[in-house]
XYZ file of C-alpha atoms in Angstrom:
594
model
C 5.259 -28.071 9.346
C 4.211 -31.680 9.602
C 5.925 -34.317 7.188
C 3.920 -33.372 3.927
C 3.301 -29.970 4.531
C 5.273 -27.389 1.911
C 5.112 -24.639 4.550
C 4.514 -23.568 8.048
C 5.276 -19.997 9.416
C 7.460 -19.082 7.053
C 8.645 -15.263 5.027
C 7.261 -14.499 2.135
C 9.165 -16.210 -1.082
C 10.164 -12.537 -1.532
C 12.078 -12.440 1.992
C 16.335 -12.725 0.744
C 15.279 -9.398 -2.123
C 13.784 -7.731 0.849
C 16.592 -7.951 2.642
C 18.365 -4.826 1.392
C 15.473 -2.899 3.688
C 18.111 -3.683 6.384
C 20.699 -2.152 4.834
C 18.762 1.184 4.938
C 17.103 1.229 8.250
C 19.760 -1.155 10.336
C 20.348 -4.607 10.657
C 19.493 -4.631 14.948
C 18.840 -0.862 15.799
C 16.888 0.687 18.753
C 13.695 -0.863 17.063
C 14.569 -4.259 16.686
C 16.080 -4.631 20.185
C 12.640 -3.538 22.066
C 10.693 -5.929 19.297
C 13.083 -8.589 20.179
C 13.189 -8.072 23.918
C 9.553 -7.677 24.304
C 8.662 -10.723 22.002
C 11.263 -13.083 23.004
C 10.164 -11.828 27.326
C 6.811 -14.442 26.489
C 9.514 -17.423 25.744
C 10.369 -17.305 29.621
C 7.071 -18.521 30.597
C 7.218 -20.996 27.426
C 9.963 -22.479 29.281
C 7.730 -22.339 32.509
C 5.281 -24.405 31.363
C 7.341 -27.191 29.672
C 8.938 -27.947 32.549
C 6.306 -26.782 35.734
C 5.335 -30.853 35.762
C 8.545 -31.451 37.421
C 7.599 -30.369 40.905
C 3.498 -29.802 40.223
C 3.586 -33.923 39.734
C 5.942 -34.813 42.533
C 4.682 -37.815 44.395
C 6.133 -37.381 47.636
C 6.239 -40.499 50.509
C 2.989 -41.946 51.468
C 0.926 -44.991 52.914
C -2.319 -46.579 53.284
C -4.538 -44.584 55.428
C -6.759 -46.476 58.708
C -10.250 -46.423 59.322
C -10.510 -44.817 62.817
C -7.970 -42.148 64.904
C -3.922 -43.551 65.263
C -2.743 -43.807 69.132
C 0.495 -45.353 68.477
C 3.049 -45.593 65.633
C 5.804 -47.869 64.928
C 8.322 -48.244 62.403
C 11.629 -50.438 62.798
C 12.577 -49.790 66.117
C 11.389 -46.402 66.679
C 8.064 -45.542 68.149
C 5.689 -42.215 68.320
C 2.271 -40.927 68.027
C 2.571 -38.617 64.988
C 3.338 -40.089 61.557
C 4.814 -36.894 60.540
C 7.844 -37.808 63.051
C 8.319 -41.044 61.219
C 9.121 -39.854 57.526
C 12.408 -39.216 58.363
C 13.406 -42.431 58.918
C 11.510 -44.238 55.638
C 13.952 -45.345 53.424
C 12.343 -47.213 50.857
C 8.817 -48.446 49.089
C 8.943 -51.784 50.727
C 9.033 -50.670 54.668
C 5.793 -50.220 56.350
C 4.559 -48.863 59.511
C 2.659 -50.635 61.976
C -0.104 -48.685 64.099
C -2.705 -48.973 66.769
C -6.171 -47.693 66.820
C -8.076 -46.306 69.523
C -10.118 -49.397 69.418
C -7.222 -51.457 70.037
C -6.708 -53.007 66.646
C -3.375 -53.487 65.220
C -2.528 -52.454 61.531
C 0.587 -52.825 58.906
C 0.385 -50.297 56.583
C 2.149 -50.460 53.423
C 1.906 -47.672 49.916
C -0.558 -49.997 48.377
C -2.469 -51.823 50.772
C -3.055 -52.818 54.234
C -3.150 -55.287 56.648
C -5.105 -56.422 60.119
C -3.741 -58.057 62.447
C -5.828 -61.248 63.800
C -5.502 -62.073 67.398
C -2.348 -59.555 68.036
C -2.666 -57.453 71.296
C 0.868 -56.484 71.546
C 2.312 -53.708 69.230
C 5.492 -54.814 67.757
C 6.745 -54.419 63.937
C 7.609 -58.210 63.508
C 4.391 -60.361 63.558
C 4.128 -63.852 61.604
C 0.388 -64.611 62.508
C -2.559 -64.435 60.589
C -3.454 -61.014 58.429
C -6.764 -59.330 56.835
C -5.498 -57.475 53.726
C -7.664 -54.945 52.690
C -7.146 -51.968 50.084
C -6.853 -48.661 50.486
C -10.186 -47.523 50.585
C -9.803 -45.099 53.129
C -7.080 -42.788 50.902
C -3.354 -42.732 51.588
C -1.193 -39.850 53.952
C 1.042 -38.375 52.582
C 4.195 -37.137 53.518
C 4.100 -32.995 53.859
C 7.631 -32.268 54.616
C 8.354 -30.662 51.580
C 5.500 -30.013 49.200
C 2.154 -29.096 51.246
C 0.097 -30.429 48.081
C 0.889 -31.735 44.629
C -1.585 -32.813 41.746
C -0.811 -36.375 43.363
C -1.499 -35.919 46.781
C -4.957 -33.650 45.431
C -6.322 -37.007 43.688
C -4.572 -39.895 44.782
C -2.494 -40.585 41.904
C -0.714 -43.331 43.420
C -1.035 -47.368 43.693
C -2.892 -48.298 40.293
C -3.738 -44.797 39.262
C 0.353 -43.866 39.173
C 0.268 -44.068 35.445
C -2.201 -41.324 35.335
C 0.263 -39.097 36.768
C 3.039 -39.953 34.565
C 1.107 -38.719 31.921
C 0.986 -35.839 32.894
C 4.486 -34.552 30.884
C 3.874 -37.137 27.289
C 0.293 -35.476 27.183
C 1.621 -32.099 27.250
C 3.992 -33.126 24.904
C 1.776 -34.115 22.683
C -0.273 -30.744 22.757
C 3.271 -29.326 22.200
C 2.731 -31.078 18.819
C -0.316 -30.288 17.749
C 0.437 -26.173 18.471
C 3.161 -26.174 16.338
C 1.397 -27.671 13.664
C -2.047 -25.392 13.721
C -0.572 -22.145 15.051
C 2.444 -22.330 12.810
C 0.193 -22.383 9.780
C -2.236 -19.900 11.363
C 0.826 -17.479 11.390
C 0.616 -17.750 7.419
C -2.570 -17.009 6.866
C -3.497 -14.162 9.673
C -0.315 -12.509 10.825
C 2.460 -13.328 13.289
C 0.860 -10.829 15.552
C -2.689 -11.580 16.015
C -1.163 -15.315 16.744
C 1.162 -13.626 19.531
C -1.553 -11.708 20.638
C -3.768 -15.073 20.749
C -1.180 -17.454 22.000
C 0.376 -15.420 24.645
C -3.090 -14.566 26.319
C -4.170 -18.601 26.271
C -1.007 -19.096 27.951
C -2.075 -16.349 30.466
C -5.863 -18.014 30.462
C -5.191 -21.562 30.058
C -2.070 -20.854 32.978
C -4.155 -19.728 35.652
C -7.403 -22.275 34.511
C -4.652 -25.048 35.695
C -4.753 -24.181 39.156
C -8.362 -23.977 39.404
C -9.085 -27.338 37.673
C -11.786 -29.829 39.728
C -10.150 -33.148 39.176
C -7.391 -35.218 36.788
C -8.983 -34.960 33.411
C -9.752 -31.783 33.618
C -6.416 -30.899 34.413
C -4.763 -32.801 32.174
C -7.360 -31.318 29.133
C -6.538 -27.566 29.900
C -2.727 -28.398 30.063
C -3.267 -29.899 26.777
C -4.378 -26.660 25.714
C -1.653 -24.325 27.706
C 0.756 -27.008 26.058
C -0.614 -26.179 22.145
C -0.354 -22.353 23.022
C 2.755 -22.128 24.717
C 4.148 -24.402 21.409
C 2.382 -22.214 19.107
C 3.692 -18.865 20.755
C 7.443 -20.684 20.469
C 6.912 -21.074 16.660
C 5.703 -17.560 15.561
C 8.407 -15.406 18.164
C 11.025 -17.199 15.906
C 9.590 -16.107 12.760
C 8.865 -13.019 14.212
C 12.143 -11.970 16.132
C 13.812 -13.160 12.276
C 11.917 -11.045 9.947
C 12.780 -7.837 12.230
C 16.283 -8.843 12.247
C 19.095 -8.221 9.594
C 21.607 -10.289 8.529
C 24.668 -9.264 10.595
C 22.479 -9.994 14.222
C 19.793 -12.597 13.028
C 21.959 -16.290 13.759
C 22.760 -14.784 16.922
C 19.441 -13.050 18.031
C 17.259 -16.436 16.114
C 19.825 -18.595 18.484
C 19.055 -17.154 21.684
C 15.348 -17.282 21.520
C 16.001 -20.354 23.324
C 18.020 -19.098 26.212
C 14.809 -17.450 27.447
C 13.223 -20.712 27.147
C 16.335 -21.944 29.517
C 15.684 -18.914 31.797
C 11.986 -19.826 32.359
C 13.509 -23.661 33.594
C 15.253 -21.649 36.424
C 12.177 -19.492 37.025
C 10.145 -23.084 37.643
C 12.921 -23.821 40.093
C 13.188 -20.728 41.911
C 8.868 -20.651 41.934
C 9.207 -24.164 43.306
C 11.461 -23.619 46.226
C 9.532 -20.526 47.401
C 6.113 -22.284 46.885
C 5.041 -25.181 48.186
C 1.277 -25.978 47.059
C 0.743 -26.899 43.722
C -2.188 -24.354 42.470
C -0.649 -21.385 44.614
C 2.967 -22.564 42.579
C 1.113 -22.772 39.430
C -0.754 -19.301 39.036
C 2.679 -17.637 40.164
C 4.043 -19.218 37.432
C 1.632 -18.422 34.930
C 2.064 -14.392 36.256
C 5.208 -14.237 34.390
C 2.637 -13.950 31.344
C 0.721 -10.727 32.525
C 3.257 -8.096 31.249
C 3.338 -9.358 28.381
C -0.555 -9.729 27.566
C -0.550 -6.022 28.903
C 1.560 -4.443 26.334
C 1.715 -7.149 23.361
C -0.853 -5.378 21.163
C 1.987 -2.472 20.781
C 3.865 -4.977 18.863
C 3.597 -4.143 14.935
C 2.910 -6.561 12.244
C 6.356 -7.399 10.849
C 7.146 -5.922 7.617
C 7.853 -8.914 5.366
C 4.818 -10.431 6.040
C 2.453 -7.318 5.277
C 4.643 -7.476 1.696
C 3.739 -11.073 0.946
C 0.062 -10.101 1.326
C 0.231 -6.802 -0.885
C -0.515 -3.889 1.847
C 2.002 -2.191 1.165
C 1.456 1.180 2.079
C 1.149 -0.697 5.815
C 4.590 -2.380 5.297
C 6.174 1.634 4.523
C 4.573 2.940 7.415
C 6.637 -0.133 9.819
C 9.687 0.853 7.952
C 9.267 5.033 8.516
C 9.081 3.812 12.143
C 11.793 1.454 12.359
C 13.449 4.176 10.785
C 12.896 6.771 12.681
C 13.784 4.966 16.422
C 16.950 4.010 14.913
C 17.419 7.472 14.276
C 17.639 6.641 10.084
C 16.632 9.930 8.277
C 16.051 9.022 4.928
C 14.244 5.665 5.156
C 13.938 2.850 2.215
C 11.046 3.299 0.087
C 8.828 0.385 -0.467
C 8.098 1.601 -3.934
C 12.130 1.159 -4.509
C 12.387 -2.378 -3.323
C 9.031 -3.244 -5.389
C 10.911 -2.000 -9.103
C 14.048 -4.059 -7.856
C 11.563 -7.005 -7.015
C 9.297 -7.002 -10.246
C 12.787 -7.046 -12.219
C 13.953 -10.215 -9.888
C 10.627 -11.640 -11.041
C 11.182 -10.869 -14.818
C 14.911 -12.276 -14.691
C 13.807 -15.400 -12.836
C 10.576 -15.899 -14.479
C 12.206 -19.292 -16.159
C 12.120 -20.178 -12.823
C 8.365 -20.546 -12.227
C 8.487 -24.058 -13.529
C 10.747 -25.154 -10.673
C 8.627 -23.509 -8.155
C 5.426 -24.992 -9.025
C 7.228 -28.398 -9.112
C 8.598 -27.598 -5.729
C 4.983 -27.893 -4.519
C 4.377 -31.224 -5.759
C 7.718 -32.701 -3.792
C 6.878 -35.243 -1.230
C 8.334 -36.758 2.295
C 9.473 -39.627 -0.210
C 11.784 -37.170 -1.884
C 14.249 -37.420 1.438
C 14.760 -40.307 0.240
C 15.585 -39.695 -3.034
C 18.644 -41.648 -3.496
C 20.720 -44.161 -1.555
C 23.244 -40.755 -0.300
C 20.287 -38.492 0.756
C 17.927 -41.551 2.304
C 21.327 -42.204 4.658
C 21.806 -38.592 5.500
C 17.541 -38.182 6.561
C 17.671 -41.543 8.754
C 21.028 -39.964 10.105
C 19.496 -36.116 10.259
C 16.324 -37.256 12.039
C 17.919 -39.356 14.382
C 19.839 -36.178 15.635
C 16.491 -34.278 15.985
C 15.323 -37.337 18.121
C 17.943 -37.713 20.276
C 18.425 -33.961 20.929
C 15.069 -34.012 22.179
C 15.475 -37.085 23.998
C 18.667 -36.040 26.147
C 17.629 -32.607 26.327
C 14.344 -33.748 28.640
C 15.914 -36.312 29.799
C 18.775 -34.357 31.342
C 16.126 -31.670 32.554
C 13.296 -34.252 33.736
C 15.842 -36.664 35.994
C 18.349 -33.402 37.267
C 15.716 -33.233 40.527
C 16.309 -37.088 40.913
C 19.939 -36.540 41.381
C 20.152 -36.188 45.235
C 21.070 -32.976 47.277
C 19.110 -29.993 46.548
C 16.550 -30.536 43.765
C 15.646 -26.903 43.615
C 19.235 -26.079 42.667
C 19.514 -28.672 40.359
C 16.753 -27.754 37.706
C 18.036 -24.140 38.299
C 22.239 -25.347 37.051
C 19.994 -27.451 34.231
C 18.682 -24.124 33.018
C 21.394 -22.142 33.577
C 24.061 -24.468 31.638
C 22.224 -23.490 28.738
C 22.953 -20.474 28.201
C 26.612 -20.456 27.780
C 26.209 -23.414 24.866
C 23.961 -21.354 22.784
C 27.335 -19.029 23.039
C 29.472 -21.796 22.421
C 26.841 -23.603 19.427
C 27.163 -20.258 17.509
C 30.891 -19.859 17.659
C 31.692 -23.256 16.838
C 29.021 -23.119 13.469
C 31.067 -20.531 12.487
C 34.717 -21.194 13.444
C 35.129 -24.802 13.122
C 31.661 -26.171 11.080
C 28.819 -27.737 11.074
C 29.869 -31.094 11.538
C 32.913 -30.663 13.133
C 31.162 -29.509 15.793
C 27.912 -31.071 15.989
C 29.960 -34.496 15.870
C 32.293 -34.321 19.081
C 29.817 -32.805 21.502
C 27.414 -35.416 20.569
C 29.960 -38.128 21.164
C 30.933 -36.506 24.604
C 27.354 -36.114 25.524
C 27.583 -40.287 24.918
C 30.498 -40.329 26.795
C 29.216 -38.440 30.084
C 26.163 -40.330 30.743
C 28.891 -43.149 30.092
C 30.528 -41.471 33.444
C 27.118 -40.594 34.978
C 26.696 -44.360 35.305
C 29.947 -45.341 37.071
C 29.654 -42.022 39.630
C 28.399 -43.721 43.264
C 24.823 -42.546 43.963
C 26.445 -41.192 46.865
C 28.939 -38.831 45.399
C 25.542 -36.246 44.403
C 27.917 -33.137 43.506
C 29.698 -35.020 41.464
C 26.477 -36.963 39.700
C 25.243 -33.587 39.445
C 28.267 -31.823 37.396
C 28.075 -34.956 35.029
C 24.096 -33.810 34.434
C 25.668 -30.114 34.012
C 28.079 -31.320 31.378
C 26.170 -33.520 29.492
C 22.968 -31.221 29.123
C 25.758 -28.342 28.020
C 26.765 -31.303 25.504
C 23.537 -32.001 24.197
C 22.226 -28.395 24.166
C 25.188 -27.034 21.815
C 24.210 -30.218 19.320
C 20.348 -29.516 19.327
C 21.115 -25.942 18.575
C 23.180 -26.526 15.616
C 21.135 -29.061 14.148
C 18.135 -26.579 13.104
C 20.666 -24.871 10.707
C 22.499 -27.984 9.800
C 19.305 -29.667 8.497
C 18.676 -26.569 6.485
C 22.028 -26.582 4.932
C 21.971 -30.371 4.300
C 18.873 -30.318 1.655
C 18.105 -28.126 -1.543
C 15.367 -25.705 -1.955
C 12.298 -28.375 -3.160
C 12.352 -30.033 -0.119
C 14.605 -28.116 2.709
C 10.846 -26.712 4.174
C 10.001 -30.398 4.368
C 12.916 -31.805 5.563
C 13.422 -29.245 8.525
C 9.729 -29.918 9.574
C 9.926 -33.768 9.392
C 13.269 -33.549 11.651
C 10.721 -30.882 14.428
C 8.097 -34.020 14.212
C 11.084 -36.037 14.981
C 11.880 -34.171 17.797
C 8.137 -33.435 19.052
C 8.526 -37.758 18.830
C 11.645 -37.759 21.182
C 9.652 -34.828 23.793
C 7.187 -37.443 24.053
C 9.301 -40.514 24.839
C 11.444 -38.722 27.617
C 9.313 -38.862 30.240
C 8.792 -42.623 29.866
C 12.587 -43.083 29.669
C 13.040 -41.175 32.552
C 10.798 -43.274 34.466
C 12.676 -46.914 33.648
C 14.575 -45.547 36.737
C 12.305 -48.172 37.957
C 13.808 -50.683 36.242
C 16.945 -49.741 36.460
C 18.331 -46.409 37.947
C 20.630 -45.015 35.337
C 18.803 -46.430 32.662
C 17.827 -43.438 31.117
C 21.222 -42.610 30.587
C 22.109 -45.168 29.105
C 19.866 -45.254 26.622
C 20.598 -41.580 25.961
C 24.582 -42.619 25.597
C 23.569 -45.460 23.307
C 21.869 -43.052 20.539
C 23.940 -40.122 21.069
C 26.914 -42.612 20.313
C 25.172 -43.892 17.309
C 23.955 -40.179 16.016
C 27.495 -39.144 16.687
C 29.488 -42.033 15.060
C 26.572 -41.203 11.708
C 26.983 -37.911 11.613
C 30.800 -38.186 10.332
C 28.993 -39.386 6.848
C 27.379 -36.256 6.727
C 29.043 -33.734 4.472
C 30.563 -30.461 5.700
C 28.167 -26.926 4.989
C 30.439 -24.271 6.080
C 31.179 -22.223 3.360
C 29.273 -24.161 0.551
C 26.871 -22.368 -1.043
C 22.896 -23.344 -0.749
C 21.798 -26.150 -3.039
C 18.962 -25.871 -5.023
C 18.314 -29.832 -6.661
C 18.331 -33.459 -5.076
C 21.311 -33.799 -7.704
C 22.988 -30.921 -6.223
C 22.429 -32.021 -2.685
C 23.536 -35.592 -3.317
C 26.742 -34.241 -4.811
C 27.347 -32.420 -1.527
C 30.809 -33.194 0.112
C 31.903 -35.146 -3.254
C 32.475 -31.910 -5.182
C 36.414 -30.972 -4.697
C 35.869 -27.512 -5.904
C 33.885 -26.626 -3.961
C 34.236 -23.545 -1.761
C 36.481 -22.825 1.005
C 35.413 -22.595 5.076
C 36.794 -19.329 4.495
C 35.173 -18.467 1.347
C 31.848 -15.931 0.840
C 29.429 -18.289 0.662
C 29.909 -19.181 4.146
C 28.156 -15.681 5.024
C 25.375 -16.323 2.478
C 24.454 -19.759 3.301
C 23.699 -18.836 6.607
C 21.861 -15.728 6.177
C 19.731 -17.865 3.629
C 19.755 -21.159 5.669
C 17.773 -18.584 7.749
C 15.222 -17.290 5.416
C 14.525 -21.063 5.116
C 14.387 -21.929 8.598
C 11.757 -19.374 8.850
C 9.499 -22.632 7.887
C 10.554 -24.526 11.079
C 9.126 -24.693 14.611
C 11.695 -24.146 17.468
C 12.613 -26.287 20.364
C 12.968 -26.343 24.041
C 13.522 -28.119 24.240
C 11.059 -26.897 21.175
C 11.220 -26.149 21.732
C-alpha cells in the first residue's frame, strides 16, 4: 500500500487463528503445489516484461541518411559501395562517413547531421574547405547487423528525440507503481482470483497490443498499461501463493515467487537471441502468457479470504478439496475453527480499542521517536538501493562487452541460487547479520567492477554476476526484515512505504544507467556509494531472529536494548516468521518488484 494506506492485499485479521486449517489438511500437499506452480507459472512473463526494454529499445549504429542513391563510400581509409560493409569498422559516435552521389556531390555524414561539400570533386575523407550543414531530414540508416528493427530504428528515436527512448524503462516503471497500488487494493475488495484472472489476461492483451502499436506514444501508453498489470498480477500471486501455504513451506515457497520473476529475465534473453525484430520478439514474449489465461479460471478462491467476507460454506467446500487431493480423510470443519475464533474474539475483545486506534496511525508514526525515525531513514534506504542495484545490475549486464545475450541470461540465472542462500542465512545467522555483509560486498564489487580493464569482458562480467548475487540476497531479506523491525499499528505502513521506496529506486535506474555517458562506470559507483552507506546503517539496526513480534512504538523502540530478550535459538524465532508473514501479506513484491 502507498505511504498512508492501512492496507493493501492483505489476509483477513483472522489469518494466524486460521492457521490451524493447515494442520488438518497439510501445510504444502498435492493441492498447494499445483496452486503454487500454476499461479507462480504467470510471474515468468512478469519478469518478461520488466526487462523486454533491454533489447526492444536497443539503438544500434546509425547515420544521417542522403537525398539521392550512394555510388561510393568512404570511411578512414577503407572504401566500398555498400554501407552495410562499413559498420564493422565504426568505432565510435564521432567518426563519419563520407559518400558520393550519383549526381556527383560529395557528403560527410555524421549521427546527427550532415554536411555538403562546396567545390570538392575528389572523394577523400580529409577535406578542410567550405561545408553546407544540413539536418537530417531525410531519416538516418541504421546499422542491421544484429537487430533487423528496434522501437528506435521504427521511429527515429535518435539525435534530439533520444530521450524519448530512454523513457521507455522509467515510464514503465512508473505504471509498475501505480498497479501495485490499485490492483493490490482491488485484491481486498473482489478476490485474489478475479484480479489474477484480470491481470494475467491484460498482460496477455496489453502484451501482444505492444507489437501492433502505430507510433511512440502509443507504445509507450499500452506499456504503461502491460506495466500496471504485470505489477498488479506480482502483488496478488504473493498473497495468493501465502494464504494456500502453511507454515512449515510458506518463507520458502513466498521467497521463490521471485525466482520465476528471475527465470522470465533469461526467457527475454533467450527470445532476444533467437529473434531479431522487435514486434515479432515482442508477441513471442507475451505467448508465455497464453497457458496461463487458458487454464487460470480453474484456480479457486483462496480460503482465508472467502472467511474474511463471511461465505463460509464456500471456504468448507476449498478445504474438502484441498483435503481430498492431499489424500486427508477427515478434513477440518469450518464450523470448528469458527467456535475457536468467536472465543479468540471474546478473550481479546479488550483489544478492540487498540485496533481501532491502529487505523488512525499515520506515515508520521515511523518517526515516532529519535530510535525508530533512524531505523525508517535507514530501512527505506535499503528498499531504495535494492531496487537501484538490482536494475542497475540487470539494465547495464548487456553493456558489458562479449555476448549480450548471455549476459542478461547469467543476470537471471544468478538469482536463483541467492534466494537459496537469502533464506538460509535469515534463518541460520539473522537478519542483520546477513543483510549487513552482502550489502557491504555488493559496495565492494562494483568497487572492483571499476578497476577491471574494459577489455578484460569475462572478468567485468563475473563482477556483474557477483554483485547482482550480492544485492539480490539483501533485497530478499529486507521484505521480512522491515516486517520484523516495526509493531503491529504501523508494520502494514511501514512495509508499504519501504515498496514506494523501492518503486522510487525502479524508476531512477534507468537514468543511472545511462550517466554511462558521462562517465562509464558511473552507475556503479553510485550503486557502491549507497550500498556502502545502507550497509555501514544497517549495523544500528537491531537483531529480529528469535525475538518475538512487537506490538507498540514503545515496544519497537526498546528493540535490541532489552537483554532478556530471547535467544536466536529460542521459539519465537519460528513464530516471528510465520507471523512476519501474515503481515507481509500487506506488501507488494519486487523484481525486481518486483
Amino acid at each position: 500500500p502507498p505511504p498512508g494506506q492501512q492496507r493493501g492485499p492483505s489476509a483477513p485479521a483472522m489469518a494466524p487463528r486460521w492457521e490451524r486449517l493447515f494442520d488438518s489438511v497439510g501445510h504444502f500437499g498435492r493441492f498447494q503445489a499445483c496452486v503454487y506452480f500454476a499461479s507462480v507459472f504467470q510471474s515468468i512473463s512478469c519478469g518478461i516484461h520488466y526487462l523486454a526494454s533491454v533489447f526492444m529499445a536497443v539503438t544500434p549504429k546509425f547515420v544521417c541518411s542522403v537525398p539521392g542513391n550512394v555510388t561510393s563510400i568512404l570511411f578512414n581509409n577503407s572504401s566500398s559501395s555498400r554501407i552495410e560493409d562499413i559498420w564493422t569498422l565504426w568505432t565510435s559516435t564521432k567518426n563519419y562517413i563520407v559518400v558520393q552521389l550519383e549526381n556527383g556531390e560529395i557528403w560527410e555524414l555524421d549521427q546527427c547531421s550532415r554536411s555538403k561539400r562546396e567545390g570538392s570533386l575528389y572523394l577523400a575523407y580529409e577535406y578542410s574547405g567550405n561545408k553546407s550543414v544540413f539536418s537530417c531530414s531525410d531519416g538516418y540508416i541504421y546499422d542491421h547487423t544484429k537487430w533487423k528493427s528496434t522501437i528506435v530504428t521504427e521511429w527515429d528515436l535518435v539525435c534530439h528525440r533520444e530521450w524519448l527512448a530512454k523513457l521507455t524503462q522509467p515510464t514503465f516503471m512508473l505504471g509498475v507503481l501505480f498497479g501495485a497500488v490499485i490492483f493490490g487494493d482491488m485484491a481486498d475488495r473482489v478476490g485474489r482470483r478475479y484480479i489474477m484472472w484480470f491481470t494475467s489476461t491484460g498482460q496477455f492483451l496489453f502484451g501482444i497490443a505492444v507489437a501492433f502499436t502505430f507510433d511512440y506514444y502509443s507504445f509507450v501508453i499500452i506499456r504503461f498499461l502491460l506495466a500496471m498489470v504485470s505489477s498488479g498480477y506480482l502483488v496478488v500471486v504473493f498473497v495468493y501463493v501465502t494464504e494456500y501455504v502453511g507454515i512449515k513451506a510458506r518463507t520458502w515457497a513466498s521467497m521463490h515467487v521471485h525466482a520465476f520473476f528471475a527465470v522470465g529475465i533469461m526467457a527475454v534473453a533467450l527470445v532476444g537471441y533467437l529473434v531479431r525484430t522487435w514486434w515479432i520478439y515482442q508477441i513471442f514474449l507475451s505467448v508465455t502468457t497464453l497457458p496461463f489465461v487458458l487454464c487460470c479460471w480453474m484456480l479457486p478462491e483462496t480460503p482465508f479470504w472467502l472467511l474474511s467476507e463471511g461465505r463460509y460454506e464456500e471456504a468448507q467446500k476449498v478445504v474438502n478439496v484441498m483435503a481430498r487431493w492431499n489424500k486427508v480423510s477427515t478434513p477440518c470443519k469450518i464450523s470448528e475453527l469458527c467456535s475457536v475464533q468467536q472465543d479468540d474474539l471474546v478473550s481479546c475483545r479488550m483489544g478492540d480499542n487498540d485496533i481501532s486506534t491502529a487505523k488512525k496511525h499515520s506515515i508520521l508514526d515511523l518517526f515516532y521517536n529519535w530510535h525508530i525515525a533512524r531505523r525508517t531513514i535507514t530501512v527505506w534506504l535499503i528498499w531504495f538501493t535494492g531496487s537501484l542495484g538490482y536494475y542497475v545490475f540487470s539494465l547495464s549486464s548487456v553493456n558489458l562487452g562479449g555476448n549480450e545475450y548471455l549476459n542478461l541470461f547469467l543476470i537471471g540465472a544468478v538469482e536463483l541460487p541467492a534466494y537459496v542462500v537469502a533464506c538460509i542465512g535469515m534463518d541460520k545467522l539473522g537478519r542483520r547479520n546477513t543483510l549487513t555483509p552482502f550489502l557491504i560486498s555488493s559496495a565492494v564489487i562494483c568497487a572492483l567492477i571499476m578497476l577491471i580493464p574494459q577489455d578484460f569482458s569475462i572478468l567485468s562480467i563475473l563482477a556483474n554476476m557477483a554483485g547482482k548475487f550480492a544485492i539480490g540476497v539483501a533485497f530478499g531479506l529486507i521484505y521480512l526484515y522491515t516486517a520484523e523491525l516495526y509493531p503491529t499499528v504501523v508494520r502494514s505502513l511501514a512495509v508499504g512505504s519501504g515498496s514506494m521506496m523501492c518503486r522510487v529506486g525502479s524508476i531512477v535506474a534507468p537514468f543511472c544507467v545511462y550517466l554511462t555517458s558521462v562517465w562509464i562506470f558511473m552507475p556503479q559507483l553510485l550503486v557502491g556509494i549507497m550500498a556502502f552507506l545502507s550497509g555501514m546503517l544497517t549495523l544500528m539496526l537491531p537483531e529480529t531472529l528469535g525475538k518475538p513480534l512487537t506490538n507498540t512504538l514503545a515496544e519497537a523502540a526498546e528493540l535490541g536494548t532489552n537483554k532478556n530478550s530471547c535467544s536466536g535459538k529460542s521459539p519465537p524465532a519460528q513464530s516471528g516468521a510465520v507471523l512476519e508473514k501474515i503481515e507481509m501479506l500487506s506488501q507488494e513484491s519486487h523484481s525486481p518488484d518486483e
